[in-house]
PDB file of C-alpha atoms and ligand atoms in Angstrom:
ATOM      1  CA  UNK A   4      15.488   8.106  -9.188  1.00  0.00           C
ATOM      2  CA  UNK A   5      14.942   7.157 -12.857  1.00  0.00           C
ATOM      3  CA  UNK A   6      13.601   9.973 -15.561  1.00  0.00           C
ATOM      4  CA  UNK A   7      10.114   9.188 -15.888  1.00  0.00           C
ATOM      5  CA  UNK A   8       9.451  10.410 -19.345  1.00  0.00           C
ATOM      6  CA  UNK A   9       5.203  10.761 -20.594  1.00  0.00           C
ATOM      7  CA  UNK A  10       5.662   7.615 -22.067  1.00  0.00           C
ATOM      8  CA  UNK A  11       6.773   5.769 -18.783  1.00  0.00           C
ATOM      9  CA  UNK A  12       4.098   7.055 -16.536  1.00  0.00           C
ATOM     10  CA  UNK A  13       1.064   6.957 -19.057  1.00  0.00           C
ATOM     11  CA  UNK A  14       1.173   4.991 -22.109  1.00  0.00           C
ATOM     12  CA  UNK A  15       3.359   4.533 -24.768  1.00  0.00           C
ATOM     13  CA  UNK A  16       2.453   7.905 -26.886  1.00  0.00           C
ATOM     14  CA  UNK A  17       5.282   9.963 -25.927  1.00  0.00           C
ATOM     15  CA  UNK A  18       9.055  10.619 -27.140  1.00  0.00           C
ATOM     16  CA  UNK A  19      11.626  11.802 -24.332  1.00  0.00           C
ATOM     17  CA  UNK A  20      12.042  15.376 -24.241  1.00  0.00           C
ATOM     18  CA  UNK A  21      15.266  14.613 -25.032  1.00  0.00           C
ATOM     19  CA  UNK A  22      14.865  13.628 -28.501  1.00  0.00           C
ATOM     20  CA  UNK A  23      13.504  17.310 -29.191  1.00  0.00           C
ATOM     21  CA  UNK A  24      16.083  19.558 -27.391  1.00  0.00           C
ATOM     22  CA  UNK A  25      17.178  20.652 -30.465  1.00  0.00           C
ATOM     23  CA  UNK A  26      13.774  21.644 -32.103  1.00  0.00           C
ATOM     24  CA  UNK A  27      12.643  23.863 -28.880  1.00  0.00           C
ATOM     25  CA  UNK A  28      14.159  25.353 -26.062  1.00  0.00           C
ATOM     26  CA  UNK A  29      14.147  23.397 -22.791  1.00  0.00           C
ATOM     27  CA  UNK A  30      13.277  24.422 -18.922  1.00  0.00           C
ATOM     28  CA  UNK A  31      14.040  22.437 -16.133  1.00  0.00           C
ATOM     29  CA  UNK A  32      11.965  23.514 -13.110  1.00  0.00           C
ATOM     30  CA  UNK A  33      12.726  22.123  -9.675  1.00  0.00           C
ATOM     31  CA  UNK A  34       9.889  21.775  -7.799  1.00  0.00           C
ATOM     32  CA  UNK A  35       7.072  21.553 -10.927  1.00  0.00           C
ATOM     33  CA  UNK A  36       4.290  18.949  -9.187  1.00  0.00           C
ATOM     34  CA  UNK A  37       1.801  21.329  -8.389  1.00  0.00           C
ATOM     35  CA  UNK A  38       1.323  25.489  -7.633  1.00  0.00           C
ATOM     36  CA  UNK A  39       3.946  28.094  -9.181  1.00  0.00           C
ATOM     37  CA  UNK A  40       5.961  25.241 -10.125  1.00  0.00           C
ATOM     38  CA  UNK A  41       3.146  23.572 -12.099  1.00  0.00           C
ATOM     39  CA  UNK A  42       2.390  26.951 -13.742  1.00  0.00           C
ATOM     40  CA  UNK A  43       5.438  27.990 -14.926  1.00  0.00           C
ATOM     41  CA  UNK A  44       5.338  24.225 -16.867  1.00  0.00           C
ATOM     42  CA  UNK A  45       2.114  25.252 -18.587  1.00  0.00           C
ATOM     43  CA  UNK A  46       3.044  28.282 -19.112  1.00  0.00           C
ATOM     44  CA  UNK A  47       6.393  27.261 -20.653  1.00  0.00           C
ATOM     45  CA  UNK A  48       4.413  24.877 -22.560  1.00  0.00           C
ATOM     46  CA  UNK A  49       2.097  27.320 -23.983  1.00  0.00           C
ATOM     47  CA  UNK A  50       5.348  29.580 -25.168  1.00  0.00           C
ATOM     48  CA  UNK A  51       6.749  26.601 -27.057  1.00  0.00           C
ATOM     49  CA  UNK A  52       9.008  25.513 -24.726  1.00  0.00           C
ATOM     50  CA  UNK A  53       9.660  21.702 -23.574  1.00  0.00           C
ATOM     51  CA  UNK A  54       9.830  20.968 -19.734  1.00  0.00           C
ATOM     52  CA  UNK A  55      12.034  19.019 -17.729  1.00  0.00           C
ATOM     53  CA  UNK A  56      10.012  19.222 -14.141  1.00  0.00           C
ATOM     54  CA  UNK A  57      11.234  17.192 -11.256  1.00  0.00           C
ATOM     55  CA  UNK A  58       8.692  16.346  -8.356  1.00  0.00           C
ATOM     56  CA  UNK A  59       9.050  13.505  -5.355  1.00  0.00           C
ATOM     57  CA  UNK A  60       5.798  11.852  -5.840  1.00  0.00           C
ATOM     58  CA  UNK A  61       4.564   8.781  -8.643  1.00  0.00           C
ATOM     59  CA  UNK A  62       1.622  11.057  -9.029  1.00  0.00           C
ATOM     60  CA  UNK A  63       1.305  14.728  -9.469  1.00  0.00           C
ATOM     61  CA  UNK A  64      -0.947  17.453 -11.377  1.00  0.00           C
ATOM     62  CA  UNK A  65       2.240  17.407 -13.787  1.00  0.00           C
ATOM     63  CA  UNK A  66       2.148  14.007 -14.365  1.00  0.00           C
ATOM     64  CA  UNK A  67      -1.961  14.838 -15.338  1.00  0.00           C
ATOM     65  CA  UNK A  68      -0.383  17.720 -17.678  1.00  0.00           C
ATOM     66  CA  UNK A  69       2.166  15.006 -19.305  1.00  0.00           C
ATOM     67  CA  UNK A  70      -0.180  12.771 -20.499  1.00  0.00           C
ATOM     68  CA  UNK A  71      -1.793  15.025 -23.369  1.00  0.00           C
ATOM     69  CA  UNK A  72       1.175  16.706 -24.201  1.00  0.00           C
ATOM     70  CA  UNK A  73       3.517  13.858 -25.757  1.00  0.00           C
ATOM     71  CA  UNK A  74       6.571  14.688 -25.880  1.00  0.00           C
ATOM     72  CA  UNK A  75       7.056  17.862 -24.663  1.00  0.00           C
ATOM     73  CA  UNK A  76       7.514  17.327 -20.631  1.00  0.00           C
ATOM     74  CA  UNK A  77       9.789  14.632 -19.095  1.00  0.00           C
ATOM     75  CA  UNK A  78       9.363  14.439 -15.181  1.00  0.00           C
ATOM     76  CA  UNK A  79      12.413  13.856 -12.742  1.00  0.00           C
ATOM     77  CA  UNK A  80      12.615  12.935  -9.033  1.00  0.00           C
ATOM     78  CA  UNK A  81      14.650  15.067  -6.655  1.00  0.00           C
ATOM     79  CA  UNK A  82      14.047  15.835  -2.546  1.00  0.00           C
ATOM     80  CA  UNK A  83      16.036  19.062  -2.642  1.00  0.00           C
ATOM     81  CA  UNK A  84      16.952  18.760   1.192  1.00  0.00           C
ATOM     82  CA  UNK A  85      19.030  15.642   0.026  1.00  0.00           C
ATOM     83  CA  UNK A  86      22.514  16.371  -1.128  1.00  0.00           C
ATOM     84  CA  UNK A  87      22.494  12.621  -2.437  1.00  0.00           C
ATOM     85  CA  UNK A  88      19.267  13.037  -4.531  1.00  0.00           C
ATOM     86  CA  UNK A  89      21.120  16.122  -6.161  1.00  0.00           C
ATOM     87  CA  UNK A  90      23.876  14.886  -7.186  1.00  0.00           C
ATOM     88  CA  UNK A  91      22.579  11.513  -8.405  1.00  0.00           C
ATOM     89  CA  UNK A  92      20.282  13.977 -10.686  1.00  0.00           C
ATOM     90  CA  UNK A  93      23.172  15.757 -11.537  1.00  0.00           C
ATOM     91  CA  UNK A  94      24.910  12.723 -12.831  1.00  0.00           C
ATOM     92  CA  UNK A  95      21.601  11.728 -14.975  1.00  0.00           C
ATOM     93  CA  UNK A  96      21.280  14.697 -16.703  1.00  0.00           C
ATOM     94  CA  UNK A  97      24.948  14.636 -17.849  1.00  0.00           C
ATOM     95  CA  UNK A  98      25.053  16.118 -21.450  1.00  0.00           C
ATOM     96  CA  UNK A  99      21.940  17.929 -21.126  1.00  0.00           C
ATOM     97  CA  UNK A 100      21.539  21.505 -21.958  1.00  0.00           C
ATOM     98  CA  UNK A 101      18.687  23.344 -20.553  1.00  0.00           C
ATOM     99  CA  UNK A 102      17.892  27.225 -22.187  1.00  0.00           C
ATOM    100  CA  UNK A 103      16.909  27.917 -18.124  1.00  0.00           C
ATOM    101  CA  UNK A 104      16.917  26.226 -14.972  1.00  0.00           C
ATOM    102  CA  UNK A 105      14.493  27.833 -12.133  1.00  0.00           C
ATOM    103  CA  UNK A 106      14.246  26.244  -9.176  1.00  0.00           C
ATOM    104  CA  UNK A 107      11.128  26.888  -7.860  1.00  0.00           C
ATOM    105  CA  UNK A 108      10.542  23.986  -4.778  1.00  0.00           C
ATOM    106  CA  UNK A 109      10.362  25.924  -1.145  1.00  0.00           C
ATOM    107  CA  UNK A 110       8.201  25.264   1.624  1.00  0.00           C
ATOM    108  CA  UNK A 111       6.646  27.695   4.900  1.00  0.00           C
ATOM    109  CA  UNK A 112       5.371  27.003   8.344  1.00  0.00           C
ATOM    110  CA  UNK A 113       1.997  25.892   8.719  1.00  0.00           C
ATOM    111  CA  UNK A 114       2.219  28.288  11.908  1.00  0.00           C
ATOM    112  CA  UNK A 115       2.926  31.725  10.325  1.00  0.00           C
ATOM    113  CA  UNK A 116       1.985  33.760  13.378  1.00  0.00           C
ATOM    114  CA  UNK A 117       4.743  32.319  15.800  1.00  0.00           C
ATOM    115  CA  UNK A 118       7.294  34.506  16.278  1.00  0.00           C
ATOM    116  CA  UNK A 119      10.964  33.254  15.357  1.00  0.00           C
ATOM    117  CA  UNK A 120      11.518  32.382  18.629  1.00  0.00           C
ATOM    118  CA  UNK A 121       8.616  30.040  19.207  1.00  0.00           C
ATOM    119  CA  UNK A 122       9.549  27.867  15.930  1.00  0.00           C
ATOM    120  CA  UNK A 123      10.641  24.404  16.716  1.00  0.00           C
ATOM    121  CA  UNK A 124      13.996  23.967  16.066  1.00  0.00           C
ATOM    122  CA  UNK A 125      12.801  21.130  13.421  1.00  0.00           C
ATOM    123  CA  UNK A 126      10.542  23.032  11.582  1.00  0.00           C
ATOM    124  CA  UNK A 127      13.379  25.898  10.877  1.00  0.00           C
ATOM    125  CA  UNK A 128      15.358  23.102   9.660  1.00  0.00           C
ATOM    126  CA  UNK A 129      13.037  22.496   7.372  1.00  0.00           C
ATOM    127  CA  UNK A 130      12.437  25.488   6.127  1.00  0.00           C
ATOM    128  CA  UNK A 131      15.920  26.810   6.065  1.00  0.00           C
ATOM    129  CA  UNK A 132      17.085  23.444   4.547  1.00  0.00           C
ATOM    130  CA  UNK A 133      14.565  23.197   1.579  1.00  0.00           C
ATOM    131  CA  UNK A 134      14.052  27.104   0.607  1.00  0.00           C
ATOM    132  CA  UNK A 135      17.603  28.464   1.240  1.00  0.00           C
ATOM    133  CA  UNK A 136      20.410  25.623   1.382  1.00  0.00           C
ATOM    134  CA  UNK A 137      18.847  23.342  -1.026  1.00  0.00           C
ATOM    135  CA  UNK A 138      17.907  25.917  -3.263  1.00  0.00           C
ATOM    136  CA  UNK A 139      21.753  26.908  -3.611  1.00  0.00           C
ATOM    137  CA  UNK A 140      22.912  22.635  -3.739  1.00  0.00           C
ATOM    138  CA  UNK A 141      20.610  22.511  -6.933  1.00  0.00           C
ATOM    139  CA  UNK A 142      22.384  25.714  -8.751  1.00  0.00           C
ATOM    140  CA  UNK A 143      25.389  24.491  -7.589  1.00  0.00           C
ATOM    141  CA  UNK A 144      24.788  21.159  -9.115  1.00  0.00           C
ATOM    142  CA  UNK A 145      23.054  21.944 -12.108  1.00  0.00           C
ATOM    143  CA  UNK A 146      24.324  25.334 -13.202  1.00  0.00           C
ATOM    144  CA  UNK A 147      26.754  23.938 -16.081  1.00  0.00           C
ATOM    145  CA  UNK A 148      24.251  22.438 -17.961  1.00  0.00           C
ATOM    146  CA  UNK A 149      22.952  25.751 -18.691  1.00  0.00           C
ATOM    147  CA  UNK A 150      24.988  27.560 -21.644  1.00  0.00           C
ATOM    148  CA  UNK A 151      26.433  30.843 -21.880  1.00  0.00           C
ATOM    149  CA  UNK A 152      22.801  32.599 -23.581  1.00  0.00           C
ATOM    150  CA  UNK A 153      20.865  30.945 -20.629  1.00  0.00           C
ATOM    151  CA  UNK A 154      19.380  31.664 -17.693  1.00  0.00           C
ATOM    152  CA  UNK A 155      19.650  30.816 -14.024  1.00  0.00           C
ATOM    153  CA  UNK A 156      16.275  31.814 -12.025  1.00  0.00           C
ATOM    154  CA  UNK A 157      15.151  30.462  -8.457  1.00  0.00           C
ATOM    155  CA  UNK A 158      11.800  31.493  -7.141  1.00  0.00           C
ATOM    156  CA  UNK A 159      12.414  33.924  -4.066  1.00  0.00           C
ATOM    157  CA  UNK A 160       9.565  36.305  -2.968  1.00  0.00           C
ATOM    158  CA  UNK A 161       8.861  39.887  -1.595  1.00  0.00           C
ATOM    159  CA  UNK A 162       9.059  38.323   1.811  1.00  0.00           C
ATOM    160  CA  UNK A 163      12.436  38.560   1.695  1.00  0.00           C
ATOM    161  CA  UNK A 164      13.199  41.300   1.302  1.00  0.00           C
ATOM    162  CA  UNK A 165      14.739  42.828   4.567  1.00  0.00           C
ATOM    163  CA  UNK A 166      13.972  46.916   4.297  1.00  0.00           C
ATOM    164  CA  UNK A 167      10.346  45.965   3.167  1.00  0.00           C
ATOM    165  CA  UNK A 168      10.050  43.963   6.520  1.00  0.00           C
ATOM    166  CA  UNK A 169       7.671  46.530   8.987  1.00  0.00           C
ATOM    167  CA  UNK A 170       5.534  44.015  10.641  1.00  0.00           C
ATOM    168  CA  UNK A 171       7.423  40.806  11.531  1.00  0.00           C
ATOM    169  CA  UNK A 172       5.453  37.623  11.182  1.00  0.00           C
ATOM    170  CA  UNK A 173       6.113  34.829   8.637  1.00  0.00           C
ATOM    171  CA  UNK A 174       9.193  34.727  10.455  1.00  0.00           C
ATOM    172  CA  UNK A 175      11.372  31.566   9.551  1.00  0.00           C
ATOM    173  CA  UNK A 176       9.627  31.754   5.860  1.00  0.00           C
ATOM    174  CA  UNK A 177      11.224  35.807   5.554  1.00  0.00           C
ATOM    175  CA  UNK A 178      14.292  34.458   6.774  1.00  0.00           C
ATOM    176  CA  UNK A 179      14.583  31.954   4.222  1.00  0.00           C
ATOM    177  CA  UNK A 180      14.028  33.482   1.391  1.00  0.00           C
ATOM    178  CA  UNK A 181      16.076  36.083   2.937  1.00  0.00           C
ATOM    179  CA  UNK A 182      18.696  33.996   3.171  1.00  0.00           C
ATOM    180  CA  UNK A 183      18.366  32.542  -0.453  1.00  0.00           C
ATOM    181  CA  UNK A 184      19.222  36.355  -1.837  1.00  0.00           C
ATOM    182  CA  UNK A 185      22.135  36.382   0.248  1.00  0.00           C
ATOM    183  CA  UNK A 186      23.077  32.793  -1.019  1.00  0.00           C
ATOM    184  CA  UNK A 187      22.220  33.810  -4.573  1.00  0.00           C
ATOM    185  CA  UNK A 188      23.890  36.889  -4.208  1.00  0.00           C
ATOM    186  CA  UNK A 189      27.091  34.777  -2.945  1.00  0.00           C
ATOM    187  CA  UNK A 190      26.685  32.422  -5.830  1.00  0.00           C
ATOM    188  CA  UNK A 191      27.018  35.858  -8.811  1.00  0.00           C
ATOM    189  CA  UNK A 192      29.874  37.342  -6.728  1.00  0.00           C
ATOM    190  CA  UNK A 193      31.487  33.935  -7.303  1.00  0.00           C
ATOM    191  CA  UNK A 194      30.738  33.841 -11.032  1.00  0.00           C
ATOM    192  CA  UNK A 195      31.337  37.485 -11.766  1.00  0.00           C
ATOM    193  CA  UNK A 196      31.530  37.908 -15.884  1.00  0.00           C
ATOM    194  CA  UNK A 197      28.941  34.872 -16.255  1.00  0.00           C
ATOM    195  CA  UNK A 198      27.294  36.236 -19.112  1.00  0.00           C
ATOM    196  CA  UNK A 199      23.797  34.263 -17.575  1.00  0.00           C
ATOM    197  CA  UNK A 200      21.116  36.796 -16.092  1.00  0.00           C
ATOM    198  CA  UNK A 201      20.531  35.056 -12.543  1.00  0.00           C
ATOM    199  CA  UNK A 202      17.158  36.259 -11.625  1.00  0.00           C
ATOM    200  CA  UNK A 203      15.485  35.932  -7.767  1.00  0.00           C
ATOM    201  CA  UNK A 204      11.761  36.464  -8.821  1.00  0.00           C
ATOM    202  CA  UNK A 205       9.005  37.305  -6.407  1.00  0.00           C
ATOM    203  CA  UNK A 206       5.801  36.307  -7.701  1.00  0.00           C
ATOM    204  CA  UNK A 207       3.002  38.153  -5.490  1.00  0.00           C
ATOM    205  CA  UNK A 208       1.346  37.016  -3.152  1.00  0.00           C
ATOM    206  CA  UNK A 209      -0.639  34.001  -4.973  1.00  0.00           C
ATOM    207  CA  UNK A 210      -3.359  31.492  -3.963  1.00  0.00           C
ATOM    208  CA  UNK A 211      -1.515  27.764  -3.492  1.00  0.00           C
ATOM    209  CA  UNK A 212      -1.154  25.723  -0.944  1.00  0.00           C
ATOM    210  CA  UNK A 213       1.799  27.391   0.254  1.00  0.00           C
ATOM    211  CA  UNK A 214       0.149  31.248  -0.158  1.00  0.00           C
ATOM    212  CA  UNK A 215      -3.499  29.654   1.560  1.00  0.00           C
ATOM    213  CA  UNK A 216      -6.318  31.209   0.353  1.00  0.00           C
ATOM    214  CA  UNK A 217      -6.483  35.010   1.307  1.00  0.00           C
ATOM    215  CA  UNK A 218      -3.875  35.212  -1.003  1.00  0.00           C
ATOM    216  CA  UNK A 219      -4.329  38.503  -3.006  1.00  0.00           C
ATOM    217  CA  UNK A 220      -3.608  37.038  -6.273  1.00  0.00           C
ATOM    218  CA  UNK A 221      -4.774  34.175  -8.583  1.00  0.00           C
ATOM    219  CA  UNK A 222      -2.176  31.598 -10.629  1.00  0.00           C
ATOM    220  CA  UNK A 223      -2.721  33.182 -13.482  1.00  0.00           C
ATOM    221  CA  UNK A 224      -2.837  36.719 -12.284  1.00  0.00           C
ATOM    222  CA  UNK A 225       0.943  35.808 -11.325  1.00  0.00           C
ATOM    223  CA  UNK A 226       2.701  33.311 -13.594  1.00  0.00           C
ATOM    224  CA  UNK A 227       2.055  34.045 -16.982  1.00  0.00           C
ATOM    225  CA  UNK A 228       3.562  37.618 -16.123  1.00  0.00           C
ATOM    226  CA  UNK A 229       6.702  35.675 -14.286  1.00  0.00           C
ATOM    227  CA  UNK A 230       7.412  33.695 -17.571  1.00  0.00           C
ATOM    228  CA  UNK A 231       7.025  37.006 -19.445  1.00  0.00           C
ATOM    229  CA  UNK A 232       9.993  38.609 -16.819  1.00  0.00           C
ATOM    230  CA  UNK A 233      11.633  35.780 -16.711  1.00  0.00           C
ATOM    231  CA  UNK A 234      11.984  35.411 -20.876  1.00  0.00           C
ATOM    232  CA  UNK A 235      12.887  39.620 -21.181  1.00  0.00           C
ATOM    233  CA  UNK A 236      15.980  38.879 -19.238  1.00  0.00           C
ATOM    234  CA  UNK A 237      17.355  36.655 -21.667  1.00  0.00           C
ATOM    235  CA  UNK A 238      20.772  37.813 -22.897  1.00  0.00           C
ATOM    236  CA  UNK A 239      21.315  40.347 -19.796  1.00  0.00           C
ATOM    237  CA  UNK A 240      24.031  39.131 -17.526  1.00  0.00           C
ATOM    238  CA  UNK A 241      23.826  40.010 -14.082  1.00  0.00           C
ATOM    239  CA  UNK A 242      21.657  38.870 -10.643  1.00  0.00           C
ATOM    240  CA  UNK A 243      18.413  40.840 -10.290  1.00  0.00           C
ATOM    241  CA  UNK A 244      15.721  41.025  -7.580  1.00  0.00           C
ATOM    242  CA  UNK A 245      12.197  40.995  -9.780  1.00  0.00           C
ATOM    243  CA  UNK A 246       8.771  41.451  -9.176  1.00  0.00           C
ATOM    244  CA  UNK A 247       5.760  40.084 -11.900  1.00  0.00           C
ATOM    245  CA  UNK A 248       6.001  43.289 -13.437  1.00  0.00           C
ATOM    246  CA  UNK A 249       9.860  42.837 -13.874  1.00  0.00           C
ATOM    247  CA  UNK A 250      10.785  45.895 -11.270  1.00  0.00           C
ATOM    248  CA  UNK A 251      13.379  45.483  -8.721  1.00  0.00           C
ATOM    249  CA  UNK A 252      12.464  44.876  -5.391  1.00  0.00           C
ATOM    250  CA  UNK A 253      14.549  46.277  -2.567  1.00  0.00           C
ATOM    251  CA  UNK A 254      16.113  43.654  -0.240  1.00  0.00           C
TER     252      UNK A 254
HETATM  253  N1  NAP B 316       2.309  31.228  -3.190  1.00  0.00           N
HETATM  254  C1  NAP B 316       2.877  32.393  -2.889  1.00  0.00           C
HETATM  255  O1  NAP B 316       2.216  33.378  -2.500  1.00  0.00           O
HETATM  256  C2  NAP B 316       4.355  32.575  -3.064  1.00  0.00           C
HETATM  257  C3  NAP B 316       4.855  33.889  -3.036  1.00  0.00           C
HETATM  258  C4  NAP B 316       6.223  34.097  -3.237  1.00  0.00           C
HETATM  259  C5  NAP B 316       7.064  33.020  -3.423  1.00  0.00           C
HETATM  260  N2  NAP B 316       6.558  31.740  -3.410  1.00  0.00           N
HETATM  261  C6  NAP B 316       7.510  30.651  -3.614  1.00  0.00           C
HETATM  262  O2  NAP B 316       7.134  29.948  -4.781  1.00  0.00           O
HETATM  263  C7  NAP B 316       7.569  28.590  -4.667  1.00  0.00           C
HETATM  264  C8  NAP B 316       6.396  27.667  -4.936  1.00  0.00           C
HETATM  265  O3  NAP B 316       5.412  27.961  -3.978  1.00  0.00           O
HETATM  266  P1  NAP B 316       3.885  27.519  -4.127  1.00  0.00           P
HETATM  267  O4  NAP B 316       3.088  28.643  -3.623  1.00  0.00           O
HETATM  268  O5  NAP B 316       3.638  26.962  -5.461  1.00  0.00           O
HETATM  269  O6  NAP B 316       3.845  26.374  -3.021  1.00  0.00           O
HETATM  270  P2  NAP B 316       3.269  24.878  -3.034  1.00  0.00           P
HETATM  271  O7  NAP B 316       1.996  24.830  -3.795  1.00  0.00           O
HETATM  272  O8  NAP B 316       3.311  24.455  -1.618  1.00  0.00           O
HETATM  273  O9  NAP B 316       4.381  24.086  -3.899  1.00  0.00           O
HETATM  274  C9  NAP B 316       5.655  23.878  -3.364  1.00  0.00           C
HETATM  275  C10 NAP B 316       6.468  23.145  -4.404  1.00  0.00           C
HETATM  276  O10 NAP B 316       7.793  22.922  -3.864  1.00  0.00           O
HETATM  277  C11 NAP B 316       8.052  21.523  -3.882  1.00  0.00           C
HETATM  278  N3  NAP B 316       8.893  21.123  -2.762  1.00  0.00           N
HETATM  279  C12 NAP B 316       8.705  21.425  -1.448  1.00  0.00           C
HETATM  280  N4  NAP B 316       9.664  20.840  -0.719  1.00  0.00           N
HETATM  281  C13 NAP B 316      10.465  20.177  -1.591  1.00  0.00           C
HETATM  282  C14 NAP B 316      11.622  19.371  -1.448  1.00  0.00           C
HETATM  283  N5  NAP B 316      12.164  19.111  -0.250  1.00  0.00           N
HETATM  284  N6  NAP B 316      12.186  18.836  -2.569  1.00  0.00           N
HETATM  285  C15 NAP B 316      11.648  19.076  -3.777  1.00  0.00           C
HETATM  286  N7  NAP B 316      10.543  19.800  -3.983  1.00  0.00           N
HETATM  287  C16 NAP B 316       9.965  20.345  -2.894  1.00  0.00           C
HETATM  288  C17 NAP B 316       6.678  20.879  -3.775  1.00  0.00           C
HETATM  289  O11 NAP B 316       6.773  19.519  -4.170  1.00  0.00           O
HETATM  290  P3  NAP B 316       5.808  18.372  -3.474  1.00  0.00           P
HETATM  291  O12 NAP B 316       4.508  18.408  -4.235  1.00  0.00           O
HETATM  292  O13 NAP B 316       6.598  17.131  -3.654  1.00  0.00           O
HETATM  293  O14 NAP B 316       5.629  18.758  -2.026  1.00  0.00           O
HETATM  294  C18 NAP B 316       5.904  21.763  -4.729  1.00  0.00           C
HETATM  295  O15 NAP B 316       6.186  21.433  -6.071  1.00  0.00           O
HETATM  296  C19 NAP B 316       8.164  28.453  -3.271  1.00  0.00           C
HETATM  297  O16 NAP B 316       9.548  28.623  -3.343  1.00  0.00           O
HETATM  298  C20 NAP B 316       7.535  29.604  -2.518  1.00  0.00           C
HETATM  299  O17 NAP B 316       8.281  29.995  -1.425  1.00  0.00           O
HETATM  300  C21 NAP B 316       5.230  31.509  -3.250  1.00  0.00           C
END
């Protein structure tokens, strides 16, 4: 559960993020070991930024990005579906400040053509559990260490959006993203006057593991134009449903 920092995990040529919070601005993406989540690290990286990326596994594609980048991303461990995990992350990143958090981890059924009804009851656990409840735990947990001029983003999608919904199928994944705007949307009626933009961003339809490989769109036909969305609502309080082009999508 330690902060693996560069350093730790390859070789001593790195200083802690940490050490530099003041020099750059700082994202901490849940959910950064491979896909969007990887992306939006490079791509933060690339705008100056430094990254605090968490992941569950000793070895990940960010862990491969780390290593020539000294310095400038600091990896953290967190299962999202375990309430413990949060909040002893929580407690280790006491006194940080982070210019955005986006929680980006979810997860889909391998299945996507059963309809809702023919979903095990464990796999919409899973998916319910990881993309909707744990996504709200995190923000709950980590939402004061971002500051009054930051940002509070979680990765949703155009799947759930319910009025764009004409053809069924993806079932348990629609419903939990679905579920995450309603959660979100909870979560800014709460905290009505936080001067943070909250943003739910849908990404496209993108080639991962998670989006398979008919997807319509590459990484970077997606991310770099997220990051762009995702930086323009700096300074504008207020939850919003984006796309990669920064329009609203319906719900
Ligand atoms: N690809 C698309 O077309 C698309 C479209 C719209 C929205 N999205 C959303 O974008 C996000 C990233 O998707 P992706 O396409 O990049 O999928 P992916 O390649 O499957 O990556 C999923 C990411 O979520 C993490 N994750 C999954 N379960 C987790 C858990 N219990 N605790 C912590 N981390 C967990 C994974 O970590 P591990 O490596 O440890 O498994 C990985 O970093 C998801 O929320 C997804 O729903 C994707």
């Amino acid at each position: 559960m330690a902060i693996v920092t560069a350093a730790a995990v390859t070789g001593p040529f790195s200083t802690p993020v940490k050490a530099a919070e003041n020099a750059r601005p700082v994202i901490l993406i849940i959910g950064a070991s491979r896909g969007l989540g990887l992306a939006l690290a490079e791509e933060f990286l690339k705008k100056g930024w430094n990254v605090v990326g968490t992941v569950r596994c000793e070895h990940t594609a960010l862990h491969e990005l780390a290593a020539p980048n000294p310095g400038r991303i600091e990896i953290a461990h967190v299962d999202v579906t375990s309430p413990e995990q949060i909040a002893a992350r929580r407690q280790r990143l006491a006194g940080r400040s982070f210019a955005m958090l986006f929680h980006n981890a979810g997860t889909a059924d391998a299945n996507q053509d059963q309809t809702i009804a023919q979903v095990s009851t464990e796999q919409f656990e899973r998916i319910m559990v990881t993309s909707a409840l744990g996504s709200l735990r995190v923000i709950e947990a980590l939402h004061d260490l971002v500051p009054p001029d930051g940002l509070i983003g979680v990765m949703s999608s155009g799947q759930g959006s319910i009025s764009a919904n004409e053809n069924g199928g993806h079932e348990v994944y629609r419903g939990s993203k679905a579920a995450l705007n309603m959660y979100m949307r909870s979560y800014a009626a709460r905290h009505a006057g936080d001067p943070r933009p909250m943003v739910l961003m849908a990404s496209g339809w993108v080639r991962t593991d998670l989006g398979g490989p008919k997807a319509r769109l590459a990484i970077e036909d997606s991310i770099p134009k997220v990051v762009n969305v995702l930086l323009a609502q700096r300074g504008k309080p207020g939850l919003r449903v984006l796309d990669r082009e920064g329009s609203t999508v319906a719900w």
